[in-house]
């Protein structure tokens, strides 16, 4: 997860057209944005489409962005929620106009409570990852965010496969505890 300086730096560079900075923003926040979309839509394929739409909108709006906080995630989460709501309306409209395409899996409304919980959850996870030590944060980034295999992450960091596996297990346990706290609140 990026620190506040990285998010601000990436946003400024990406607003000037730097595609590498935008890729860094994408890599840092894509998973959180996906889970927000998935929580609203309940469909992996629709969530993936909304993630793409979210980052396209973000790319277009970055030049006018005045980042108020330290993280881009709340801004991206807001874009994601709007894109998800648009997707739900489009799916309902398409379903209503197609006689044989009834899909009971679509929620009838977008729950504001669920959106608040999803946003709180994303913020809590971000904060918890920022509290990790440098090695644990890097292992989390490589394995959980970028999808590296344990061996590849171990080679990149110069540690053993077992160290990556064990540290990532502890990080995931810690994050599960943070998620449980948000859900129980």
GROMACS .gro file of C-alpha atoms in nm:
model
  185
    1UNK     CA    1   0.000   0.000   0.000
    2UNK     CA    2   0.127   0.346  -0.081
    3UNK     CA    3   0.207   0.603   0.181
    4UNK     CA    4   0.047   0.946   0.159
    5UNK     CA    5   0.351   1.097  -0.011
    6UNK     CA    6   0.341   0.830  -0.281
    7UNK     CA    7  -0.029   0.880  -0.351
    8UNK     CA    8   0.014   1.257  -0.376
    9UNK     CA    9   0.323   1.221  -0.596
   10UNK     CA   10   0.159   0.962  -0.821
   11UNK     CA   11  -0.156   1.174  -0.853
   12UNK     CA   12   0.044   1.484  -0.950
   13UNK     CA   13   0.253   1.293  -1.203
   14UNK     CA   14  -0.046   1.106  -1.348
   15UNK     CA   15  -0.241   1.433  -1.377
   16UNK     CA   16   0.043   1.554  -1.601
   17UNK     CA   17   0.001   1.248  -1.822
   18UNK     CA   18   0.259   1.014  -1.666
   19UNK     CA   19   0.125   0.666  -1.745
   20UNK     CA   20   0.376   0.493  -1.515
   21UNK     CA   21   0.245   0.695  -1.219
   22UNK     CA   22  -0.111   0.599  -1.311
   23UNK     CA   23  -0.007   0.232  -1.332
   24UNK     CA   24   0.133   0.266  -0.980
   25UNK     CA   25  -0.200   0.410  -0.861
   26UNK     CA   26  -0.383   0.125  -1.031
   27UNK     CA   27  -0.162  -0.144  -0.878
   28UNK     CA   28  -0.187   0.011  -0.532
   29UNK     CA   29  -0.567   0.038  -0.528
   30UNK     CA   30  -0.716  -0.207  -0.779
   31UNK     CA   31  -0.794  -0.481  -0.526
   32UNK     CA   32  -0.975  -0.249  -0.285
   33UNK     CA   33  -1.175  -0.097  -0.572
   34UNK     CA   34  -1.263  -0.446  -0.698
   35UNK     CA   35  -1.394  -0.558  -0.359
   36UNK     CA   36  -1.605  -0.243  -0.322
   37UNK     CA   37  -1.760  -0.307  -0.666
   38UNK     CA   38  -1.806  -0.676  -0.592
   39UNK     CA   39  -1.974  -0.594  -0.262
   40UNK     CA   40  -2.226  -0.372  -0.439
   41UNK     CA   41  -2.283  -0.582  -0.750
   42UNK     CA   42  -2.228  -0.936  -0.622
   43UNK     CA   43  -2.089  -1.047  -0.958
   44UNK     CA   44  -1.718  -1.093  -1.033
   45UNK     CA   45  -1.754  -1.010  -1.403
   46UNK     CA   46  -1.959  -0.696  -1.337
   47UNK     CA   47  -1.713  -0.593  -1.064
   48UNK     CA   48  -1.422  -0.630  -1.308
   49UNK     CA   49  -1.604  -0.412  -1.563
   50UNK     CA   50  -1.676  -0.148  -1.299
   51UNK     CA   51  -1.310  -0.149  -1.191
   52UNK     CA   52  -1.208  -0.074  -1.549
   53UNK     CA   53  -1.470   0.202  -1.576
   54UNK     CA   54  -1.358   0.345  -1.240
   55UNK     CA   55  -0.996   0.378  -1.349
   56UNK     CA   56  -1.093   0.522  -1.689
   57UNK     CA   57  -1.297   0.791  -1.511
   58UNK     CA   58  -1.012   0.848  -1.264
   59UNK     CA   59  -0.763   0.894  -1.549
   60UNK     CA   60  -0.988   1.155  -1.710
   61UNK     CA   61  -1.055   1.340  -1.383
   62UNK     CA   62  -0.702   1.337  -1.237
   63UNK     CA   63  -0.597   1.670  -1.394
   64UNK     CA   64  -0.874   1.850  -1.199
   65UNK     CA   65  -0.834   1.657  -0.873
   66UNK     CA   66  -0.760   1.844  -0.553
   67UNK     CA   67  -0.664   1.564  -0.315
   68UNK     CA   68  -0.802   1.659   0.026
   69UNK     CA   69  -0.678   1.362   0.227
   70UNK     CA   70  -0.362   1.158   0.213
   71UNK     CA   71  -0.497   0.868   0.008
   72UNK     CA   72  -0.656   0.835  -0.333
   73UNK     CA   73  -0.863   0.538  -0.214
   74UNK     CA   74  -1.166   0.735  -0.083
   75UNK     CA   75  -1.185   0.925  -0.413
   76UNK     CA   76  -1.154   0.602  -0.614
   77UNK     CA   77  -1.414   0.434  -0.389
   78UNK     CA   78  -1.660   0.717  -0.460
   79UNK     CA   79  -1.608   0.683  -0.835
   80UNK     CA   80  -1.649   0.306  -0.799
   81UNK     CA   81  -1.977   0.340  -0.607
   82UNK     CA   82  -2.120   0.571  -0.874
   83UNK     CA   83  -2.007   0.339  -1.153
   84UNK     CA   84  -2.158   0.042  -0.966
   85UNK     CA   85  -2.489   0.225  -0.923
   86UNK     CA   86  -2.489   0.306  -1.295
   87UNK     CA   87  -2.419  -0.060  -1.373
   88UNK     CA   88  -2.708  -0.172  -1.149
   89UNK     CA   89  -2.949   0.068  -1.322
   90UNK     CA   90  -2.834  -0.052  -1.664
   91UNK     CA   91  -2.871  -0.418  -1.563
   92UNK     CA   92  -3.220  -0.356  -1.422
   93UNK     CA   93  -3.323  -0.166  -1.735
   94UNK     CA   94  -3.186  -0.440  -1.962
   95UNK     CA   95  -3.359  -0.705  -1.751
   96UNK     CA   96  -3.691  -0.521  -1.765
   97UNK     CA   97  -3.665  -0.491  -2.144
   98UNK     CA   98  -3.583  -0.859  -2.196
   99UNK     CA   99  -3.876  -1.090  -2.127
  100UNK     CA  100  -3.673  -1.405  -2.066
  101UNK     CA  101  -3.379  -1.251  -1.877
  102UNK     CA  102  -3.495  -1.236  -1.517
  103UNK     CA  103  -3.204  -1.223  -1.276
  104UNK     CA  104  -3.296  -1.247  -0.909
  105UNK     CA  105  -2.931  -1.208  -0.811
  106UNK     CA  106  -2.937  -0.831  -0.867
  107UNK     CA  107  -3.009  -0.632  -0.556
  108UNK     CA  108  -3.318  -0.413  -0.576
  109UNK     CA  109  -3.140  -0.115  -0.420
  110UNK     CA  110  -2.793  -0.003  -0.334
  111UNK     CA  111  -2.761  -0.007   0.044
  112UNK     CA  112  -2.600   0.308   0.180
  113UNK     CA  113  -2.508   0.111   0.492
  114UNK     CA  114  -2.323  -0.148   0.280
  115UNK     CA  115  -2.142   0.131   0.095
  116UNK     CA  116  -2.033   0.292   0.423
  117UNK     CA  117  -1.916  -0.045   0.555
  118UNK     CA  118  -1.724  -0.117   0.233
  119UNK     CA  119  -1.559   0.225   0.247
  120UNK     CA  120  -1.476   0.185   0.617
  121UNK     CA  121  -1.338  -0.160   0.547
  122UNK     CA  122  -1.113  -0.032   0.268
  123UNK     CA  123  -0.985   0.250   0.491
  124UNK     CA  124  -0.923   0.010   0.782
  125UNK     CA  125  -0.733  -0.235   0.561
  126UNK     CA  126  -0.525   0.049   0.415
  127UNK     CA  127  -0.440   0.176   0.764
  128UNK     CA  128  -0.353  -0.172   0.888
  129UNK     CA  129  -0.124  -0.238   0.589
  130UNK     CA  130   0.048   0.098   0.644
  131UNK     CA  131   0.130  -0.012   1.001
  132UNK     CA  132   0.315  -0.322   0.878
  133UNK     CA  133   0.692  -0.334   0.877
  134UNK     CA  134   0.867  -0.268   0.547
  135UNK     CA  135   0.930  -0.636   0.467
  136UNK     CA  136   0.577  -0.746   0.555
  137UNK     CA  137   0.426  -0.458   0.357
  138UNK     CA  138   0.641  -0.549   0.056
  139UNK     CA  139   0.547  -0.918   0.084
  140UNK     CA  140   0.179  -0.819   0.102
  141UNK     CA  141   0.216  -0.590  -0.200
  142UNK     CA  142   0.393  -0.852  -0.409
  143UNK     CA  143   0.177  -1.153  -0.320
  144UNK     CA  144  -0.166  -1.013  -0.237
  145UNK     CA  145  -0.178  -0.705  -0.458
  146UNK     CA  146   0.037  -0.797  -0.757
  147UNK     CA  147  -0.025  -1.172  -0.748
  148UNK     CA  148   0.334  -1.293  -0.723
  149UNK     CA  149   0.390  -1.658  -0.629
  150UNK     CA  150   0.574  -1.712  -0.301
  151UNK     CA  151   0.891  -1.822  -0.483
  152UNK     CA  152   0.893  -1.514  -0.707
  153UNK     CA  153   0.835  -1.281  -0.411
  154UNK     CA  154   1.108  -1.459  -0.213
  155UNK     CA  155   1.353  -1.420  -0.501
  156UNK     CA  156   1.265  -1.052  -0.541
  157UNK     CA  157   1.311  -0.981  -0.169
  158UNK     CA  158   1.608  -1.211  -0.112
  159UNK     CA  159   1.434  -1.417   0.156
  160UNK     CA  160   1.324  -1.779   0.174
  161UNK     CA  161   0.996  -1.919   0.040
  162UNK     CA  162   0.904  -2.017   0.397
  163UNK     CA  163   0.964  -1.663   0.523
  164UNK     CA  164   0.728  -1.522   0.260
  165UNK     CA  165   0.465  -1.787   0.335
  166UNK     CA  166   0.483  -1.741   0.713
  167UNK     CA  167   0.491  -1.360   0.707
  168UNK     CA  168   0.203  -1.342   0.459
  169UNK     CA  169   0.002  -1.579   0.678
  170UNK     CA  170   0.055  -1.348   0.978
  171UNK     CA  171  -0.038  -1.042   0.770
  172UNK     CA  172  -0.356  -1.207   0.647
  173UNK     CA  173  -0.450  -1.306   1.003
  174UNK     CA  174  -0.394  -0.949   1.114
  175UNK     CA  175  -0.608  -0.816   0.829
  176UNK     CA  176  -0.884  -1.069   0.903
  177UNK     CA  177  -0.890  -0.933   1.259
  178UNK     CA  178  -0.920  -0.578   1.127
  179UNK     CA  179  -1.203  -0.682   0.892
  180UNK     CA  180  -1.381  -0.855   1.180
  181UNK     CA  181  -1.354  -0.538   1.391
  182UNK     CA  182  -1.516  -0.330   1.114
  183UNK     CA  183  -1.794  -0.583   1.056
  184UNK     CA  184  -1.864  -0.620   1.429
  185UNK     CA  185  -1.875  -0.243   1.481
   0.00000   0.00000   0.00000
